[in-house]
mmCIF file of C-alpha atoms in Angstrom:
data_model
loop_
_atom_site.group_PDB
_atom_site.id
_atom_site.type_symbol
_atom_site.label_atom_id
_atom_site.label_comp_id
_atom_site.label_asym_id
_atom_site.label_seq_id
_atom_site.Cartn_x
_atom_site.Cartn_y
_atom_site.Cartn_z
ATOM 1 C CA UNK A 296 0.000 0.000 0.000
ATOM 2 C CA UNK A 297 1.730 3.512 -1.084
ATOM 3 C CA UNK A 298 -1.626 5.545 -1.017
ATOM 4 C CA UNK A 299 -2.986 7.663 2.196
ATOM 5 C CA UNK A 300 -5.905 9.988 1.399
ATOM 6 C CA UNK A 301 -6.628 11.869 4.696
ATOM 7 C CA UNK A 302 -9.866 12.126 5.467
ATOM 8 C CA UNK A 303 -11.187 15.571 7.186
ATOM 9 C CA UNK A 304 -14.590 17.657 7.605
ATOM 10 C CA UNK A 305 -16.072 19.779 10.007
ATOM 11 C CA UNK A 306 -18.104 17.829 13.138
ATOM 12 C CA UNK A 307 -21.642 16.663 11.850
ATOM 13 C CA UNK A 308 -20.440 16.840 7.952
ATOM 14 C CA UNK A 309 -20.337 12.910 7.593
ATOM 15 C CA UNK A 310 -17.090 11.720 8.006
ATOM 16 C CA UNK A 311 -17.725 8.082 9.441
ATOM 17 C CA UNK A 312 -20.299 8.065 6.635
ATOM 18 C CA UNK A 313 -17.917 8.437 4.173
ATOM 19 C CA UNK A 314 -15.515 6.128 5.892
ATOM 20 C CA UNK A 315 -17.694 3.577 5.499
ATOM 21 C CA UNK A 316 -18.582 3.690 1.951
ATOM 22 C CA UNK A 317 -14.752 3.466 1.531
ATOM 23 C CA UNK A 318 -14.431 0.295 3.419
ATOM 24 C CA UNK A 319 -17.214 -1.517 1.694
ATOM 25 C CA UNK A 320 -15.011 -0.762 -1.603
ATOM 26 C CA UNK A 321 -11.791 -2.702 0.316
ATOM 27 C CA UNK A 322 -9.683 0.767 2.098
ATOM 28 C CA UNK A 323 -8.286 0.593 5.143
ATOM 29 C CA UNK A 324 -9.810 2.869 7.440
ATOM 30 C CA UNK A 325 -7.852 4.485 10.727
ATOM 31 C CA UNK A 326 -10.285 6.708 12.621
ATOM 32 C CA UNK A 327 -8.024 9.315 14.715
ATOM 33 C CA UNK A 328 -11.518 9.379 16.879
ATOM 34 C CA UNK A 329 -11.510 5.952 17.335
ATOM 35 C CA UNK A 330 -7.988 5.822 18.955
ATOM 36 C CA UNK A 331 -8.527 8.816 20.977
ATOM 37 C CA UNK A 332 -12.040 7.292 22.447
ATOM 38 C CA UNK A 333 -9.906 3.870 23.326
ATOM 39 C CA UNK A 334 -7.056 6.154 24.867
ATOM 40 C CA UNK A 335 -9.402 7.854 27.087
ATOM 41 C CA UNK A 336 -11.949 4.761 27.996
ATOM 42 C CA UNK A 337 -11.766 2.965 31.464
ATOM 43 C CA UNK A 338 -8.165 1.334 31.398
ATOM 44 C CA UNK A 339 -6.913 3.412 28.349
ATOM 45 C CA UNK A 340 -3.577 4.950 28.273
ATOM 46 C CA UNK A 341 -4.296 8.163 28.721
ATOM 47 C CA UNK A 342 -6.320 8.241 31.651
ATOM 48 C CA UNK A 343 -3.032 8.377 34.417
ATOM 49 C CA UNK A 344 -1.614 11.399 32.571
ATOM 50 C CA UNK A 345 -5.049 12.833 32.495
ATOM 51 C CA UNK A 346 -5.806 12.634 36.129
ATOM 52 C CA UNK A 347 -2.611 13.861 36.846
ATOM 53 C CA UNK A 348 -2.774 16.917 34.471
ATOM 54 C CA UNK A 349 -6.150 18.196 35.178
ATOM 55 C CA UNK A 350 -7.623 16.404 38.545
ATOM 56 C CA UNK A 351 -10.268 13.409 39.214
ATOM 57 C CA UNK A 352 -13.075 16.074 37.943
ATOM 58 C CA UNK A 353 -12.207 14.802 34.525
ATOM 59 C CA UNK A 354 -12.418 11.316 35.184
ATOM 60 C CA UNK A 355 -15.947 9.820 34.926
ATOM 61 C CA UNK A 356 -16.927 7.370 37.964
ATOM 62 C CA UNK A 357 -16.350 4.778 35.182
ATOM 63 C CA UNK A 358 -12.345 5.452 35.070
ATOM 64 C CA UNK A 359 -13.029 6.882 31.283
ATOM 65 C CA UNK A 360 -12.513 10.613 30.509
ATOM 66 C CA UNK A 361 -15.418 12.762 32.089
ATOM 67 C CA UNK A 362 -16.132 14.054 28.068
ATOM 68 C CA UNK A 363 -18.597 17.081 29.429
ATOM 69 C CA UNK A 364 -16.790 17.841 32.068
ATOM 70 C CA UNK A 365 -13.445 18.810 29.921
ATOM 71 C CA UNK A 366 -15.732 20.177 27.116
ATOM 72 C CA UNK A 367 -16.980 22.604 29.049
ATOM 73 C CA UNK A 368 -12.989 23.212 30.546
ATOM 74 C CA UNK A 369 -11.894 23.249 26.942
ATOM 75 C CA UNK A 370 -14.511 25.715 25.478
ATOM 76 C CA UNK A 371 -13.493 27.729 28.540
ATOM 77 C CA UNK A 372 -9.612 27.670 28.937
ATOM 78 C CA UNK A 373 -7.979 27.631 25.322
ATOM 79 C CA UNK A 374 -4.524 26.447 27.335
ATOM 80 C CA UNK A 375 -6.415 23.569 28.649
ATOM 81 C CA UNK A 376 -7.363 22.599 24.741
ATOM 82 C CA UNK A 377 -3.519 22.860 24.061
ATOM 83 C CA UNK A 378 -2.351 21.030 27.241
ATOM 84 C CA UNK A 379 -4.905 18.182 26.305
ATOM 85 C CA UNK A 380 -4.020 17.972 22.651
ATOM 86 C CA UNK A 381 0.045 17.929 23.746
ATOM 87 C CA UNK A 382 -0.972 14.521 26.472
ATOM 88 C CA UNK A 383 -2.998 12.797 23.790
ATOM 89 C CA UNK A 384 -1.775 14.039 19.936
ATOM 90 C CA UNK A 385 1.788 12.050 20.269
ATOM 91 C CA UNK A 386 -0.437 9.023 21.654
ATOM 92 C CA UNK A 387 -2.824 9.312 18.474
ATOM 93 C CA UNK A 388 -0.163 9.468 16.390
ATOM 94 C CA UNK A 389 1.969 6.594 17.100
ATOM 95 C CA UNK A 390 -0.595 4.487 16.988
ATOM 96 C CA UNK A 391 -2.228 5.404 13.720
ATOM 97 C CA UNK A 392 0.855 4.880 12.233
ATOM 98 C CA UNK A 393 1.239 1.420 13.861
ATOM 99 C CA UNK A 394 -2.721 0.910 12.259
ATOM 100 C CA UNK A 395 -0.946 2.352 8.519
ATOM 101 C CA UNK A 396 1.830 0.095 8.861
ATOM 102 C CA UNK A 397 -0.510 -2.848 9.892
ATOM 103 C CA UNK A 398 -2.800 -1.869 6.702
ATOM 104 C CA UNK A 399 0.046 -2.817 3.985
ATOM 105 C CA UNK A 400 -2.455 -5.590 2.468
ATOM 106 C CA UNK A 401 -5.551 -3.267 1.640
ATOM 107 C CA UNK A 402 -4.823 -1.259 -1.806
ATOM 108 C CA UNK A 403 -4.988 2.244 -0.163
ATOM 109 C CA UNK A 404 -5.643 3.649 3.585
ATOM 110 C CA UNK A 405 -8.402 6.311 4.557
ATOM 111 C CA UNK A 406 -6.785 8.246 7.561
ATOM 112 C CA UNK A 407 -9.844 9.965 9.143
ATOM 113 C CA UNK A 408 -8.382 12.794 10.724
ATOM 114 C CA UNK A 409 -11.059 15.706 11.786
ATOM 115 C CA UNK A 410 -9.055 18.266 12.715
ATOM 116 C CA UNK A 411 -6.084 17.306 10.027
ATOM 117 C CA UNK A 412 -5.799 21.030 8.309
ATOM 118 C CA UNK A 413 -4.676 21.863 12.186
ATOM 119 C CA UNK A 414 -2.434 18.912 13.152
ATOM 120 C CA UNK A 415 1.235 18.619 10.697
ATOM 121 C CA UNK A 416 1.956 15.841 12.301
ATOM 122 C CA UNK A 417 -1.177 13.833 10.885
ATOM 123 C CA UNK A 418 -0.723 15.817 7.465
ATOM 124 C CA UNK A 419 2.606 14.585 6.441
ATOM 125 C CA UNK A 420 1.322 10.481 6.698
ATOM 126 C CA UNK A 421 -1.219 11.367 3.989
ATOM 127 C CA UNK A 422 -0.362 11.931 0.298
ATOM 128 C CA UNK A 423 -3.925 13.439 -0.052
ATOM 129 C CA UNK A 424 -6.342 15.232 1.323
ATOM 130 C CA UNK A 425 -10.356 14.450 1.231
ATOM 131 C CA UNK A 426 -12.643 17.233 2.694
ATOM 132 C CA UNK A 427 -16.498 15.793 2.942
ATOM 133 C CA UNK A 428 -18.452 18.887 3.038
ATOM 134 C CA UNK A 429 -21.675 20.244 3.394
ATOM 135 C CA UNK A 430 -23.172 23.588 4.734
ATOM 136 C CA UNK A 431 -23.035 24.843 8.054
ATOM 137 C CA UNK A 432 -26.864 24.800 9.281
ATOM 138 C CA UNK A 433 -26.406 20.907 7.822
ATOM 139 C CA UNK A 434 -23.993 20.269 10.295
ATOM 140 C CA UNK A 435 -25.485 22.047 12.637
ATOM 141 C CA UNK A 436 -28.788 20.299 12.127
ATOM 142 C CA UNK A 437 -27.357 16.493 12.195
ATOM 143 C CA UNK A 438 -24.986 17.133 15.517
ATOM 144 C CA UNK A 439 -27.684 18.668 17.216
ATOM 145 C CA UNK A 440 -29.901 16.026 16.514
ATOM 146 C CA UNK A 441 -27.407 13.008 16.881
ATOM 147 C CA UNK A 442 -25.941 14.412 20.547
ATOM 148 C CA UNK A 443 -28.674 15.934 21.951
ATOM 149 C CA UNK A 444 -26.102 19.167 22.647
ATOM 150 C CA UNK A 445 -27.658 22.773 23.028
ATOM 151 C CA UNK A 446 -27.405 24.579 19.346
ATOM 152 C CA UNK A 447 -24.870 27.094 21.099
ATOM 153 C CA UNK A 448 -22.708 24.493 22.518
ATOM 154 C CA UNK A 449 -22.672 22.831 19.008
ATOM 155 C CA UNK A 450 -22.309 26.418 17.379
ATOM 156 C CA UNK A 451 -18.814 27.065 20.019
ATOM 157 C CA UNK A 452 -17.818 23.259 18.340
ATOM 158 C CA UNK A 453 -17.894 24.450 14.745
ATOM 159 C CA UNK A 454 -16.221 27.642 15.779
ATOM 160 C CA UNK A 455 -13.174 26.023 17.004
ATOM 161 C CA UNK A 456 -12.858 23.820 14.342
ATOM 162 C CA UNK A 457 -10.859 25.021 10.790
ATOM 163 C CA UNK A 458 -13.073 27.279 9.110
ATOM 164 C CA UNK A 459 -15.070 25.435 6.004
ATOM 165 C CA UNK A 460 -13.072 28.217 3.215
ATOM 166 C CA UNK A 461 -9.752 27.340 4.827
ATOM 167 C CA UNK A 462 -10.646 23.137 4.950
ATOM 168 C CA UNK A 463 -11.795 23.576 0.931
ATOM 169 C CA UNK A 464 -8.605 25.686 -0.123
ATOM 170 C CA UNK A 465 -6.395 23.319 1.274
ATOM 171 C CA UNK A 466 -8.410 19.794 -0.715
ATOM 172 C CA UNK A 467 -7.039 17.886 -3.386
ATOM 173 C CA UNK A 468 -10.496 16.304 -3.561
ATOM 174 C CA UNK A 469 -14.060 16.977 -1.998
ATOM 175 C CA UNK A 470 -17.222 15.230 -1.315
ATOM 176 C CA UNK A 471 -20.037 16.760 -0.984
ATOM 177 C CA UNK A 472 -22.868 15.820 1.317
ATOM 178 C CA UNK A 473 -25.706 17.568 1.186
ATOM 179 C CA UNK A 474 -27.835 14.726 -0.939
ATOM 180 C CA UNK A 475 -28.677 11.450 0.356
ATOM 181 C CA UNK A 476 -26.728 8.115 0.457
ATOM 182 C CA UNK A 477 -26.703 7.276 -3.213
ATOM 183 C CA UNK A 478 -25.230 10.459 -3.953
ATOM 184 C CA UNK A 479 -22.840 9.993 -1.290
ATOM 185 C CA UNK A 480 -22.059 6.426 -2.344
ATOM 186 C CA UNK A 481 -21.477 7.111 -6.243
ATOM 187 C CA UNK A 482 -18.989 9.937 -5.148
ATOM 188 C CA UNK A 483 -17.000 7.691 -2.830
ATOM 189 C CA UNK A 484 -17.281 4.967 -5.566
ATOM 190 C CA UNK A 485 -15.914 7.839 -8.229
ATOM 191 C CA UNK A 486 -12.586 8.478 -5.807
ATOM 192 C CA UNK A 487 -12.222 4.640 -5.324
ATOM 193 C CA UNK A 488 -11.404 3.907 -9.207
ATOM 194 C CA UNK A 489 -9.649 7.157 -8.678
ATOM 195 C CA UNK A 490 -7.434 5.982 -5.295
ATOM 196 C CA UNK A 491 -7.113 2.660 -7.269
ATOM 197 C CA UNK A 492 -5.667 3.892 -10.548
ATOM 198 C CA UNK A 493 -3.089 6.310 -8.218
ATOM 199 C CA UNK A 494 -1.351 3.606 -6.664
ATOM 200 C CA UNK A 495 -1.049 1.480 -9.844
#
């Protein structure tokens, strides 16, 4: 496997989705989100640096990360954002390249990265960059309705993430997904032949 296509998109745009569609066609998929969540469950890795970097308030009665609890820290302290992206980013990291190196039999790998335009560390394991994409009172409209978050909490989310102008500059290719599934599913199946002739 040579190809990495780095999969990005603001919260609520579709991203898993997408992910999805590409495994059904055979791509490896390494979810970013995925790794964090197992970092930060009861027993994960991260937890001991966690409770010693911010205090039991941030650790659930379960032993997992207390996710409200440092969303409402985060949304409130921007230095707690960067101390908590400096404990877990070099976690994430090493083990979604252990996941890439693991992948070598699939014919391409979807990193699914959502905050990728922010993180060069992330950016320089991909060779290209997919933005899935939709407007903003679509996102707005599917988190709300998925999380059962406040529309201003989900609002701040958006806010912090890349703006969508910056996210499309920076694409070498875009999905769009405003339609429904078969839309969504004929444009993943476009980029597949495409992903598949690039590594030939």
């Amino acid at each position: 496997m040579s190809l990495v296509v780095g999969l990005t998109g603001g919260i609520g745009s579709g991203k898993s989705t997408v992910a999805d569609l590409f495994a059904s066609h055979g791509a490896a998929i390494i979810d970013t989100d995925a790794i964090s969540h197992r970092l930060t469950q009861s027993g994960g890795i991260a937890i001991p640096s966690i409770r010693a970097g911010f205090g039991e308030r941030y650790i659930g009665d379960d032993g997992a990360l207390n996710r409200s609890e440092m969303r409402a820290l985060v949304f409130s302290d921007p230095t707690a954002k960067s101390r908590l992206e400096q404990l877990l980013h070099p976690l994430i990291l090493s083990l979604a390249e252990s996941e890439l190196s693991q992948a070598s039999a699939a014919p391409y790998a979807i990193l699914v990265v959502p905050l990728l335009p922010q993180a060069p560390a992330f950016r320089r394991l991909v060779q290209r960059l997919l933005v899935v994409d939709c407007d903003e009172a679509t996102q707005l409209g599917r988190v709300v309705r998925r999380s059962g978050l406040p529309e201003a909490e989900v609002r701040a989310i958006i806010a912090m993430q890349t703006p969508r102008t910056e996210r499309l500059a920076l694409a070498d290719d875009i999905i769009r997904n405003d339609g429904d599934l078969e839309g969504l599913a004929e444009q993943v199946a476009a980029l597949h032949r495409s992903y598949m002739q690039n590594n030939d």
